Amino acid sequence: MIDKTTIAATNEAAEARLRADYDALAEQLDRRGIDITAVKDKVAGYGIAVPSWGVGTGGTRFARFPGQGEPASIFDKLDDCGVIHQLTGATPRVSLHIPWDDADPADLNAKAEELGLGFDAMNSNTFSDAQGQAHSYKFGSLSHTRKEVRDQAVEHNLYCMELGKKIGSTALTVWIGDGSNFPGQVNMTRQFERYLDSTKAIYAKLPEDWRLFTEHKIFEPAFYSTVVQDWGTNYLIAKELGERAFCLVDLGHHAPSVNIEMIVARLIQFGKLGGFHFNDSKYGDDDLDTGSVDPYRLFLVFNELVNAADTPGFDPAHMLDQSHNVTDPIESLMNSAMEVQRAYAQALIVDRPALSGYQDENDALMASETLKRAFRTDVTPILQMARFEKGCAIDPLATYREAGYRAKVAEARPASTSGGGGIV
Amino acid sequence: MIDKTTIAATNEAAEARLRADYDALAEQLDRRGIDITAVKDKVAGYGIAVPSWGVGTGGTRFARFPGQGEPASIFDKLDDCGVIHQLTGATPRVSLHIPWDDADPADLNAKAEELGLGFDAMNSNTFSDAQGQAHSYKFGSLSHTRKEVRDQAVEHNLYCMELGKKIGSTALTVWIGDGSNFPGQVNMTRQFERYLDSTKAIYAKLPEDWRLFTEHKIFEPAFYSTVVQDWGTNYLIAKELGERAFCLVDLGHHAPSVNIEMIVARLIQFGKLGGFHFNDSKYGDDDLDTGSVDPYRLFLVFNELVNAADTPGFDPAHMLDQSHNVTDPIESLMNSAMEVQRAYAQALIVDRPALSGYQDENDALMASETLKRAFRTDVTPILQMARFEKGCAIDPLATYREAGYRAKVAEARPASTSGGGGIV
Amino acid sequence: MIDKTTIAATNEAAEARLRADYDALAEQLDRRGIDITAVKDKVAGYGIAVPSWGVGTGGTRFARFPGQGEPASIFDKLDDCGVIHQLTGATPRVSLHIPWDDADPADLNAKAEELGLGFDAMNSNTFSDAQGQAHSYKFGSLSHTRKEVRDQAVEHNLYCMELGKKIGSTALTVWIGDGSNFPGQVNMTRQFERYLDSTKAIYAKLPEDWRLFTEHKIFEPAFYSTVVQDWGTNYLIAKELGERAFCLVDLGHHAPSVNIEMIVARLIQFGKLGGFHFNDSKYGDDDLDTGSVDPYRLFLVFNELVNAADTPGFDPAHMLDQSHNVTDPIESLMNSAMEVQRAYAQALIVDRPALSGYQDENDALMASETLKRAFRTDVTPILQMARFEKGCAIDPLATYREAGYRAKVAEARPASTSGGGGIV
Amino acid sequence: MIDKTTIAATNEAAEARLRADYDALAEQLDRRGIDITAVKDKVAGYGIAVPSWGVGTGGTRFARFPGQGEPASIFDKLDDCGVIHQLTGATPRVSLHIPWDDADPADLNAKAEELGLGFDAMNSNTFSDAQGQAHSYKFGSLSHTRKEVRDQAVEHNLYCMELGKKIGSTALTVWIGDGSNFPGQVNMTRQFERYLDSTKAIYAKLPEDWRLFTEHKIFEPAFYSTVVQDWGTNYLIAKELGERAFCLVDLGHHAPSVNIEMIVARLIQFGKLGGFHFNDSKYGDDDLDTGSVDPYRLFLVFNELVNAADTPGFDPAHMLDQSHNVTDPIESLMNSAMEVQRAYAQALIVDRPALSGYQDENDALMASETLKRAFRTDVTPILQMARFEKGCAIDPLATYREAGYRAKVAEARPASTSGGGGIV
């Protein structure tokens, strides 16, 4: 964890400037009929989950270039996640990936308690082979042609739920790499039937208070077709499985130019939006930092969420899911959590009655401008004040760098080796 | 119609060559365990609908460059459609667009009978304003914010069904241009609710023996969002409406790189594939001639259809839907009908037991090769023999040109004027 | 023109609020080491051209839904352009399209002087046929297979330059619809040779103080290939022609996911960036309002421009080029001109020394944050103050609506008829 | 190597069928005015290079699932390449990747001679870090901000040329992973300047009889921008470097929907087409087997190549470059080499005078049909006869499986371990 005096010192240096900016913004928002305190309180209460794998340095199929002080175990990863939450106050939960993060649940709980963290959805990785695994997932897992492979994948999911129950998780996220690399390689119908059979077997064991999230993705690691390729198939799955099955939307898992907030709106309308994997992208599933490429797209998603906030039972899960290849993962995750908060705050200050009126009158320009006006508002002071009042860092990046955390763990942790990627 | 002696003469010149090629192919297929006669009979029995608008010269928003002898009325259009069917034997039905083709049903029936044609699905155009129309569709039709506009659009659909009943149609196809051009312009959820209300009102009046086809499209004329943007939303519609509502798949209406045959497979599996609008494209909804850009993609769609052929009640509608900007529309439609037959014939000769075996064994390469082998087979002699035996042209393009049909109608019909496109 | 008292009245109501916001922003920028006055002065001096066709209501190949009071002639169009500039102070020049806007140059000059406008680049439309034209452009213009068609297109370009010289224009913009709709339709090499021959003939007559802009576009109206498909081909053209030939970048004319600011950077580096056609898009060449879909992308383009501002001889032309299908075109153009100013202002306040330092140190996160920080800044008060000080409207949209201009011209101008689009 | 008696035996079983099919095709082509022998001879003389890495099992950033009997060294890889050439007669050269394949040149030459192979272009991998490397390529190689890193990368390229000279290679292929993952991370102009400086240093040492190929790629491993993103930038490089610098076109390295054969045509026209990396793809750089997804696209590329075949000095390099994740790499490479031959043979039988005539007359339909007719022709017998007459296998896949090569090497070679991909 970061030394509290470092936080206090960096905050002290920034406080006066923050108060000036916050007051100016408060006055401006007041003129627009918006109570800044209400917005700040909602932002302060917002939390997003961090994926355990995200605190390591990612890579591509060509190479992985390790960073300094990479976490060597799930407990190291939790330490890093603890720092992120300590400074931002925005990431109270960690989402584990099994088998990568498999450990004694008592140890996991103890560590999480120490860090003030909880556990979010469990992720059952069957897109790669673990050492000693009886059957390979080379040709699929839950939808494999052979029953013994499917059974093994189902068992692994049940195991994830068992572990999750012991650490306070209440959701299972299923993303698989099954699909095909050639036209004709699979019978798409039979493959999907097998997938449904497997997920039904998992769903049958889903604890009563849990939700099952299935995640679609248009391609990769399967390059010709994936068994859950888009939200249409994802919706069919959630319907087939039952009331506690929902669709997870990863912002990078769509065909080029697809309107993502519309998918969000449809899934909300039909009661099947389970949650998000936030990240950003330019070309495909680039797994770039959330909000770094197209911040307006992120805002438009939050606009749909705020719009639907009063829907009874509406409670989508929010998780980051991004790969950090060239940055310090802790910095990227802090920054991304703040970007999500920013989009949320901007969506909160949309003048919804005005928007609704313009929509009814087909005043396209003013409807567009109503969204743009909220998006243009620099809500940074709101985010900073929310953090400051919680004892977190006004400027988490500056405080983190000031604290020298990375250098310290680099001394304590073994150096990670360069990876060759999958291509050779 | 084309003079029968022209057909006979051009066929006579080609017959010997056809018989030689047919026999060689028969022998080759026989070695592969395939009975060429069975394939030929299925091809001979296959028919695809032609859209009435397709026999006119299309254009873009920038310009329309008219061709010679363009049809001036639905009766001219039917004449042209008659020629297409006379020479190819592959296009027994015409799909009307209302109000463009509105006419006395008795006259339509008389003309169709004269030409040996029938009528396919009715298309209710509410994507443009007709002269004298009470309310404009500028801001939408079935999903418009104002009830009177929606009602008008619903009424128009009911009218289309009334007319259709009198001319033997048994299906209504609904494609609308509703959507938005700006983020925020519409509330996507309320817009879709209005759409569902309107289509339910139409469905309530659907004749017992009719099917309702809804068609999705990712963009254009709405450039930010469309109310029926993809097969996921299309499926939701068909489910909401009822058992006689189905999804129509237009090959050009998808996001870039989307796997279309997979959508076909999913809709078949869930009982909601209504039919096709065939065309081809490179960039978007280019409406190019079917099979002209990516013939393997067309084959893969037919591979799914042949694979599902024995599904009880499986009977998707086949229609061409393409715009002819630089060719003689009759030539393009003849050629496209033959390309669809070609894909069908190729799909029929896939060695399905072998394919199934390779799929079960995850022998991706041989599964792929099994499809490729069928696709590589030049089935032209099968198509030609099927035509020849029905009294149609062995080579419809050559016969059509020989007959000089275009020059004749160019004399009889008024010249069409150049269009300015929509952009100005 | 808008009554000055309306401007004064609406400004008066907004002035106090503006001064408060401007002062708060000035203080904030001052803390960041930025002099708001310098930024404001640059914004005040910035101008972007408006395309004459943009003040009419656009459409798609499916339909055109006219608006009220559409301009019936180039003089009406100039009136509308005059209002845009009167209220925003940002659009001092109009870009004409010939033959649409052909008129007596003396009349054009007189009208422009009356309105305080000048003329920007001339556009030579050979993508559609004008009435009475000897040869059709159905199969191309500057690259047509037949010499007489190419000659006619060249002549038209020379005519545009002649006219342009008389009205003070100093640039010719050439965008053509030439290409192909089928694989094989054209020999791509010979087609490009013909294109180069034609443009060389035009370039040979280019006045000494003029620039020639060629514009690329990936598709439409040609749907399989276009003769100037991308910036690579565009660059080859500019190199072949000579020192006064440059590439024009339209933001909507690229393949999906292409990095546009990188193209801008490359063309600047190699001395061939001629200018821009600004608009926004989600799917293709959607011609939506600039900055309405992805404002960060627009900012990133301006970031390159400001970065290169000190390059000797660097003087790209700025023009809007967008189609207004569902809004009042005057409102859209005013708003878009302001969006461009906004992006410019945001790019001006990027901390370039800091950015450069982060880039040198490979501190990707802080480099990204440096851009984001500038983008997040709400520069609206700067834009408003720049307008206010020039006697323009603080809030042009509000003033325009208050003035009731659209209703007035709707009375004076003949109603425009609904268009059918190009598709039928 | 495969036992010759196995080849002879499997050929014997297939010979009669081959002769029948070949004769039938000869007769059909003769009717079309085509001499089958001339086509067969050209196909027989055609060769394509195989990349050494391609005989290993590839993977994604998520996982690599090893196959049986994977090559453990460059000498094992050469053995596998020898089998491919032995059976297909189509892959006489191997393209090495350094440092992966670094070895004593004498040993390489001896092994190659033993297998009847030669060496194609050298590939200088600077997209990943090799063990013991002084400076990391995490933030780039030839375009890195720091001179010592660029120098190291330049040195590596010089080393590749030194090695290549000793083994008979005459070309260097440079593909780098340099780019950025965030807007703002790099100054695109300065990055490209550094890249040009580095490649100029390499080019300065290029042996007189060598060619330098630079390869563009739109994204990955850099996800926001790459320094050589498209053919436009690639062309600039080749121009800057000099006469022996050429552009390499990888079929999977383009933005969605880009017309690749047009890029090929442009590069030919401007004298800068260096060669190809063949593969196929559906979504991005999928590295799927050549011709497996869109065989018509491959044919259209070869149509341009055959069209330009008589251009003086025209001699592009042909290489496969694909990743085999779910197939036996030897099978995929054999099959892909044959697919390329197929496209070549189909392009050879295009009726070019007829095509040219239709193009001149703007008869788009018949021009398209002329290409389609050649593409539809099943040229398999030509390919088989060419192999048979050279002592290769009529059906390489069947012979390879019959010979049991994979099982044999699986016994002799150590098992490869499952890889985790780059993502964690």
mmCIF file with all atom_site columns, C-alpha atoms in Angstrom, chain C residues 139 144-145 182-190 192-193 196 218 224-227 229-233 235-236 240 255-259 261-263 265-266 269-270 296 300 304 307 355-356 359-360 362 364-365 367-368 371, chain D residues 139 144-145 182-190 192-193 196 218 224-227 229-233 235-236 240 255-259 261-263 265-266 269-270 296 300 304 307 355-356 359-360 362 364-365 367-368 371:
data_model
loop_
_atom_site.group_PDB
_atom_site.id
_atom_site.type_symbol
_atom_site.label_atom_id
_atom_site.label_alt_id
_atom_site.label_comp_id
_atom_site.label_asym_id
_atom_site.label_entity_id
_atom_site.label_seq_id
_atom_site.pdbx_PDB_ins_code
_atom_site.Cartn_x
_atom_site.Cartn_y
_atom_site.Cartn_z
_atom_site.occupancy
_atom_site.B_iso_or_equiv
_atom_site.pdbx_formal_charge
_atom_site.auth_seq_id
_atom_site.auth_comp_id
_atom_site.auth_asym_id
_atom_site.auth_atom_id
_atom_site.pdbx_PDB_model_num
ATOM 1   C CA . PHE C 1 139 ? -18.958 5.176   -67.241 1.00 0.00 ? 139 PHE C CA 1
ATOM 2   C CA . HIS C 1 144 ? -13.446 7.438   -69.285 1.00 0.00 ? 144 HIS C CA 1
ATOM 3   C CA . THR C 1 145 ? -12.362 4.989   -71.958 1.00 0.00 ? 145 THR C CA 1
ATOM 4   C CA . PHE C 1 182 ? -17.570 -5.161  -60.953 1.00 0.00 ? 182 PHE C CA 1
ATOM 5   C CA . PRO C 1 183 ? -14.231 -6.919  -60.722 1.00 0.00 ? 183 PRO C CA 1
ATOM 6   C CA . GLY C 1 184 ? -12.827 -6.802  -64.227 1.00 0.00 ? 184 GLY C CA 1
ATOM 7   C CA . GLN C 1 185 ? -15.003 -3.916  -65.418 1.00 0.00 ? 185 GLN C CA 1
ATOM 8   C CA . VAL C 1 186 ? -11.983 -1.688  -65.840 1.00 0.00 ? 186 VAL C CA 1
ATOM 9   C CA . ASN C 1 187 ? -8.304  -2.159  -66.353 1.00 0.00 ? 187 ASN C CA 1
ATOM 10  C CA . MET C 1 188 ? -7.189  -0.339  -63.245 1.00 0.00 ? 188 MET C CA 1
ATOM 11  C CA . THR C 1 189 ? -3.838  0.646   -64.662 1.00 0.00 ? 189 THR C CA 1
ATOM 12  C CA . ARG C 1 190 ? -5.112  2.015   -67.943 1.00 0.00 ? 190 ARG C CA 1
ATOM 13  C CA . PHE C 1 192 ? -5.435  5.540   -63.885 1.00 0.00 ? 192 PHE C CA 1
ATOM 14  C CA . GLU C 1 193 ? -3.219  6.438   -66.863 1.00 0.00 ? 193 GLU C CA 1
ATOM 15  C CA . LEU C 1 196 ? -3.457  11.207  -65.019 1.00 0.00 ? 196 LEU C CA 1
ATOM 16  C CA . ILE C 1 218 ? -12.719 4.559   -51.124 1.00 0.00 ? 218 ILE C CA 1
ATOM 17  C CA . TYR C 1 224 ? -16.023 -2.022  -56.500 1.00 0.00 ? 224 TYR C CA 1
ATOM 18  C CA . SER C 1 225 ? -13.158 0.375   -57.053 1.00 0.00 ? 225 SER C CA 1
ATOM 19  C CA . THR C 1 226 ? -12.580 4.073   -57.426 1.00 0.00 ? 226 THR C CA 1
ATOM 20  C CA . VAL C 1 227 ? -9.802  5.533   -59.483 1.00 0.00 ? 227 VAL C CA 1
ATOM 21  C CA . GLN C 1 229 ? -9.303  5.273   -53.754 1.00 0.00 ? 229 GLN C CA 1
ATOM 22  C CA . ASP C 1 230 ? -6.985  6.386   -50.990 1.00 0.00 ? 230 ASP C CA 1
ATOM 23  C CA . TRP C 1 231 ? -4.271  8.817   -49.970 1.00 0.00 ? 231 TRP C CA 1
ATOM 24  C CA . GLY C 1 232 ? -1.617  6.617   -51.553 1.00 0.00 ? 232 GLY C CA 1
ATOM 25  C CA . THR C 1 233 ? -3.077  7.095   -55.012 1.00 0.00 ? 233 THR C CA 1
ATOM 26  C CA . TYR C 1 235 ? -0.221  11.296  -53.317 1.00 0.00 ? 235 TYR C CA 1
ATOM 27  C CA . LEU C 1 236 ? 0.919   9.728   -56.585 1.00 0.00 ? 236 LEU C CA 1
ATOM 28  C CA . GLU C 1 240 ? 2.847   13.446  -61.002 1.00 0.00 ? 240 GLU C CA 1
ATOM 29  C CA . ALA C 1 255 ? -11.829 2.428   -45.090 1.00 0.00 ? 255 ALA C CA 1
ATOM 30  C CA . PRO C 1 256 ? -13.221 1.466   -41.689 1.00 0.00 ? 256 PRO C CA 1
ATOM 31  C CA . SER C 1 257 ? -10.859 2.013   -38.736 1.00 0.00 ? 257 SER C CA 1
ATOM 32  C CA . VAL C 1 258 ? -8.209  3.844   -40.738 1.00 0.00 ? 258 VAL C CA 1
ATOM 33  C CA . ASN C 1 259 ? -6.150  6.281   -38.665 1.00 0.00 ? 259 ASN C CA 1
ATOM 34  C CA . GLU C 1 261 ? -4.614  11.903  -38.449 1.00 0.00 ? 261 GLU C CA 1
ATOM 35  C CA . MET C 1 262 ? -1.738  9.680   -39.500 1.00 0.00 ? 262 MET C CA 1
ATOM 36  C CA . ILE C 1 263 ? -2.574  10.292  -43.147 1.00 0.00 ? 263 ILE C CA 1
ATOM 37  C CA . ALA C 1 265 ? 0.777   13.725  -40.709 1.00 0.00 ? 265 ALA C CA 1
ATOM 38  C CA . ARG C 1 266 ? 2.258   11.852  -43.677 1.00 0.00 ? 266 ARG C CA 1
ATOM 39  C CA . GLN C 1 269 ? 5.635   15.593  -43.919 1.00 0.00 ? 269 GLN C CA 1
ATOM 40  C CA . PHE C 1 270 ? 5.842   15.079  -47.673 1.00 0.00 ? 270 PHE C CA 1
ATOM 41  C CA . TYR C 1 296 ? -11.851 13.197  -30.283 1.00 0.00 ? 296 TYR C CA 1
ATOM 42  C CA . LEU C 1 300 ? -6.529  14.562  -33.143 1.00 0.00 ? 300 LEU C CA 1
ATOM 43  C CA . GLU C 1 304 ? -1.467  17.412  -36.133 1.00 0.00 ? 304 GLU C CA 1
ATOM 44  C CA . ASN C 1 307 ? 1.827   20.704  -34.448 1.00 0.00 ? 307 ASN C CA 1
ATOM 45  C CA . LEU C 1 355 ? 3.918   16.093  -24.772 1.00 0.00 ? 355 LEU C CA 1
ATOM 46  C CA . SER C 1 356 ? 7.221   16.028  -26.552 1.00 0.00 ? 356 SER C CA 1
ATOM 47  C CA . GLN C 1 359 ? 7.015   10.978  -26.233 1.00 0.00 ? 359 GLN C CA 1
ATOM 48  C CA . ASP C 1 360 ? 10.795  11.001  -25.965 1.00 0.00 ? 360 ASP C CA 1
ATOM 49  C CA . ASN C 1 362 ? 8.029   6.583   -24.044 1.00 0.00 ? 362 ASN C CA 1
ATOM 50  C CA . ALA C 1 364 ? 2.635   6.542   -23.231 1.00 0.00 ? 364 ALA C CA 1
ATOM 51  C CA . LEU C 1 365 ? 0.161   7.166   -20.462 1.00 0.00 ? 365 LEU C CA 1
ATOM 52  C CA . ALA C 1 367 ? 1.473   11.537  -23.421 1.00 0.00 ? 367 ALA C CA 1
ATOM 53  C CA . SER C 1 368 ? -2.088  10.341  -23.875 1.00 0.00 ? 368 SER C CA 1
ATOM 54  C CA . LEU C 1 371 ? -3.806  15.278  -25.170 1.00 0.00 ? 371 LEU C CA 1
ATOM 55  C CA . PHE D 1 139 ? 8.932   0.815   -27.538 1.00 0.00 ? 139 PHE D CA 1
ATOM 56  C CA . HIS D 1 144 ? 12.749  3.929   -31.463 1.00 0.00 ? 144 HIS D CA 1
ATOM 57  C CA . THR D 1 145 ? 13.283  7.301   -29.812 1.00 0.00 ? 145 THR D CA 1
ATOM 58  C CA . PHE D 1 182 ? -2.321  5.483   -27.554 1.00 0.00 ? 182 PHE D CA 1
ATOM 59  C CA . PRO D 1 183 ? -3.154  8.689   -29.367 1.00 0.00 ? 183 PRO D CA 1
ATOM 60  C CA . GLY D 1 184 ? -0.286  11.017  -28.591 1.00 0.00 ? 184 GLY D CA 1
ATOM 61  C CA . GLN D 1 185 ? 2.165   8.298   -27.569 1.00 0.00 ? 185 GLN D CA 1
ATOM 62  C CA . VAL D 1 186 ? 4.401   9.095   -30.515 1.00 0.00 ? 186 VAL D CA 1
ATOM 63  C CA . ASN D 1 187 ? 5.030   12.033  -32.744 1.00 0.00 ? 187 ASN D CA 1
ATOM 64  C CA . MET D 1 188 ? 4.118   10.334  -35.992 1.00 0.00 ? 188 MET D CA 1
ATOM 65  C CA . THR D 1 189 ? 6.315   12.532  -38.109 1.00 0.00 ? 189 THR D CA 1
ATOM 66  C CA . ARG D 1 190 ? 9.433   12.237  -36.020 1.00 0.00 ? 190 ARG D CA 1
ATOM 67  C CA . PHE D 1 192 ? 8.746   8.121   -39.417 1.00 0.00 ? 192 PHE D CA 1
ATOM 68  C CA . GLU D 1 193 ? 11.853  10.282  -39.835 1.00 0.00 ? 193 GLU D CA 1
ATOM 69  C CA . LEU D 1 196 ? 13.620  6.401   -42.661 1.00 0.00 ? 196 LEU D CA 1
ATOM 70  C CA . ILE D 1 218 ? -2.387  -1.467  -40.420 1.00 0.00 ? 218 ILE D CA 1
ATOM 71  C CA . TYR D 1 224 ? -3.291  2.695   -32.341 1.00 0.00 ? 224 TYR D CA 1
ATOM 72  C CA . SER D 1 225 ? -0.887  3.343   -35.191 1.00 0.00 ? 225 SER D CA 1
ATOM 73  C CA . THR D 1 226 ? 1.925   1.587   -36.976 1.00 0.00 ? 226 THR D CA 1
ATOM 74  C CA . VAL D 1 227 ? 4.823   3.380   -38.533 1.00 0.00 ? 227 VAL D CA 1
ATOM 75  C CA . GLN D 1 229 ? 0.540   1.448   -41.831 1.00 0.00 ? 229 GLN D CA 1
ATOM 76  C CA . ASP D 1 230 ? -0.424  1.114   -45.470 1.00 0.00 ? 230 ASP D CA 1
ATOM 77  C CA . TRP D 1 231 ? 0.844   0.992   -49.032 1.00 0.00 ? 231 TRP D CA 1
ATOM 78  C CA . GLY D 1 232 ? 0.955   4.773   -49.217 1.00 0.00 ? 232 GLY D CA 1
ATOM 79  C CA . THR D 1 233 ? 3.591   4.976   -46.505 1.00 0.00 ? 233 THR D CA 1
ATOM 80  C CA . TYR D 1 235 ? 5.540   3.533   -51.292 1.00 0.00 ? 235 TYR D CA 1
ATOM 81  C CA . LEU D 1 236 ? 7.089   6.647   -49.726 1.00 0.00 ? 236 LEU D CA 1
ATOM 82  C CA . GLU D 1 240 ? 13.065  7.485   -50.387 1.00 0.00 ? 240 GLU D CA 1
ATOM 83  C CA . ALA D 1 255 ? -8.119  -2.111  -43.369 1.00 0.00 ? 255 ALA D CA 1
ATOM 84  C CA . PRO D 1 256 ? -11.464 -3.870  -43.734 1.00 0.00 ? 256 PRO D CA 1
ATOM 85  C CA . SER D 1 257 ? -12.903 -3.900  -47.259 1.00 0.00 ? 257 SER D CA 1
ATOM 86  C CA . VAL D 1 258 ? -9.829  -2.449  -48.934 1.00 0.00 ? 258 VAL D CA 1
ATOM 87  C CA . ASN D 1 259 ? -9.434  -3.483  -52.563 1.00 0.00 ? 259 ASN D CA 1
ATOM 88  C CA . GLU D 1 261 ? -5.642  -6.044  -56.178 1.00 0.00 ? 261 GLU D CA 1
ATOM 89  C CA . MET D 1 262 ? -5.900  -2.317  -56.804 1.00 0.00 ? 262 MET D CA 1
ATOM 90  C CA . ILE D 1 263 ? -2.940  -1.698  -54.514 1.00 0.00 ? 263 ILE D CA 1
ATOM 91  C CA . ALA D 1 265 ? -1.968  -2.640  -59.713 1.00 0.00 ? 265 ALA D CA 1
ATOM 92  C CA . ARG D 1 266 ? -0.788  0.754   -58.451 1.00 0.00 ? 266 ARG D CA 1
ATOM 93  C CA . GLN D 1 269 ? 2.355   0.774   -62.378 1.00 0.00 ? 269 GLN D CA 1
ATOM 94  C CA . PHE D 1 270 ? 4.792   2.807   -60.325 1.00 0.00 ? 270 PHE D CA 1
ATOM 95  C CA . TYR D 1 296 ? -11.879 -15.064 -55.739 1.00 0.00 ? 296 TYR D CA 1
ATOM 96  C CA . LEU D 1 300 ? -8.078  -11.195 -58.715 1.00 0.00 ? 300 LEU D CA 1
ATOM 97  C CA . GLU D 1 304 ? -3.237  -8.354  -62.068 1.00 0.00 ? 304 GLU D CA 1
ATOM 98  C CA . ASN D 1 307 ? -1.796  -8.919  -66.764 1.00 0.00 ? 307 ASN D CA 1
ATOM 99  C CA . LEU D 1 355 ? -11.658 -8.777  -71.497 1.00 0.00 ? 355 LEU D CA 1
ATOM 100 C CA . SER D 1 356 ? -9.885  -5.797  -72.946 1.00 0.00 ? 356 SER D CA 1
ATOM 101 C CA . GLN D 1 359 ? -13.499 -2.955  -70.828 1.00 0.00 ? 359 GLN D CA 1
ATOM 102 C CA . ASP D 1 360 ? -13.109 -0.582  -73.753 1.00 0.00 ? 360 ASP D CA 1
ATOM 103 C CA . ASN D 1 362 ? -17.864 -0.479  -70.867 1.00 0.00 ? 362 ASN D CA 1
ATOM 104 C CA . ALA D 1 364 ? -19.288 -4.371  -67.337 1.00 0.00 ? 364 ALA D CA 1
ATOM 105 C CA . LEU D 1 365 ? -21.291 -7.562  -67.240 1.00 0.00 ? 365 LEU D CA 1
ATOM 106 C CA . ALA D 1 367 ? -16.037 -8.139  -68.482 1.00 0.00 ? 367 ALA D CA 1
ATOM 107 C CA . SER D 1 368 ? -17.028 -9.550  -65.111 1.00 0.00 ? 368 SER D CA 1
ATOM 108 C CA . LEU D 1 371 ? -13.061 -13.211 -65.260 1.00 0.00 ? 371 LEU D CA 1
#
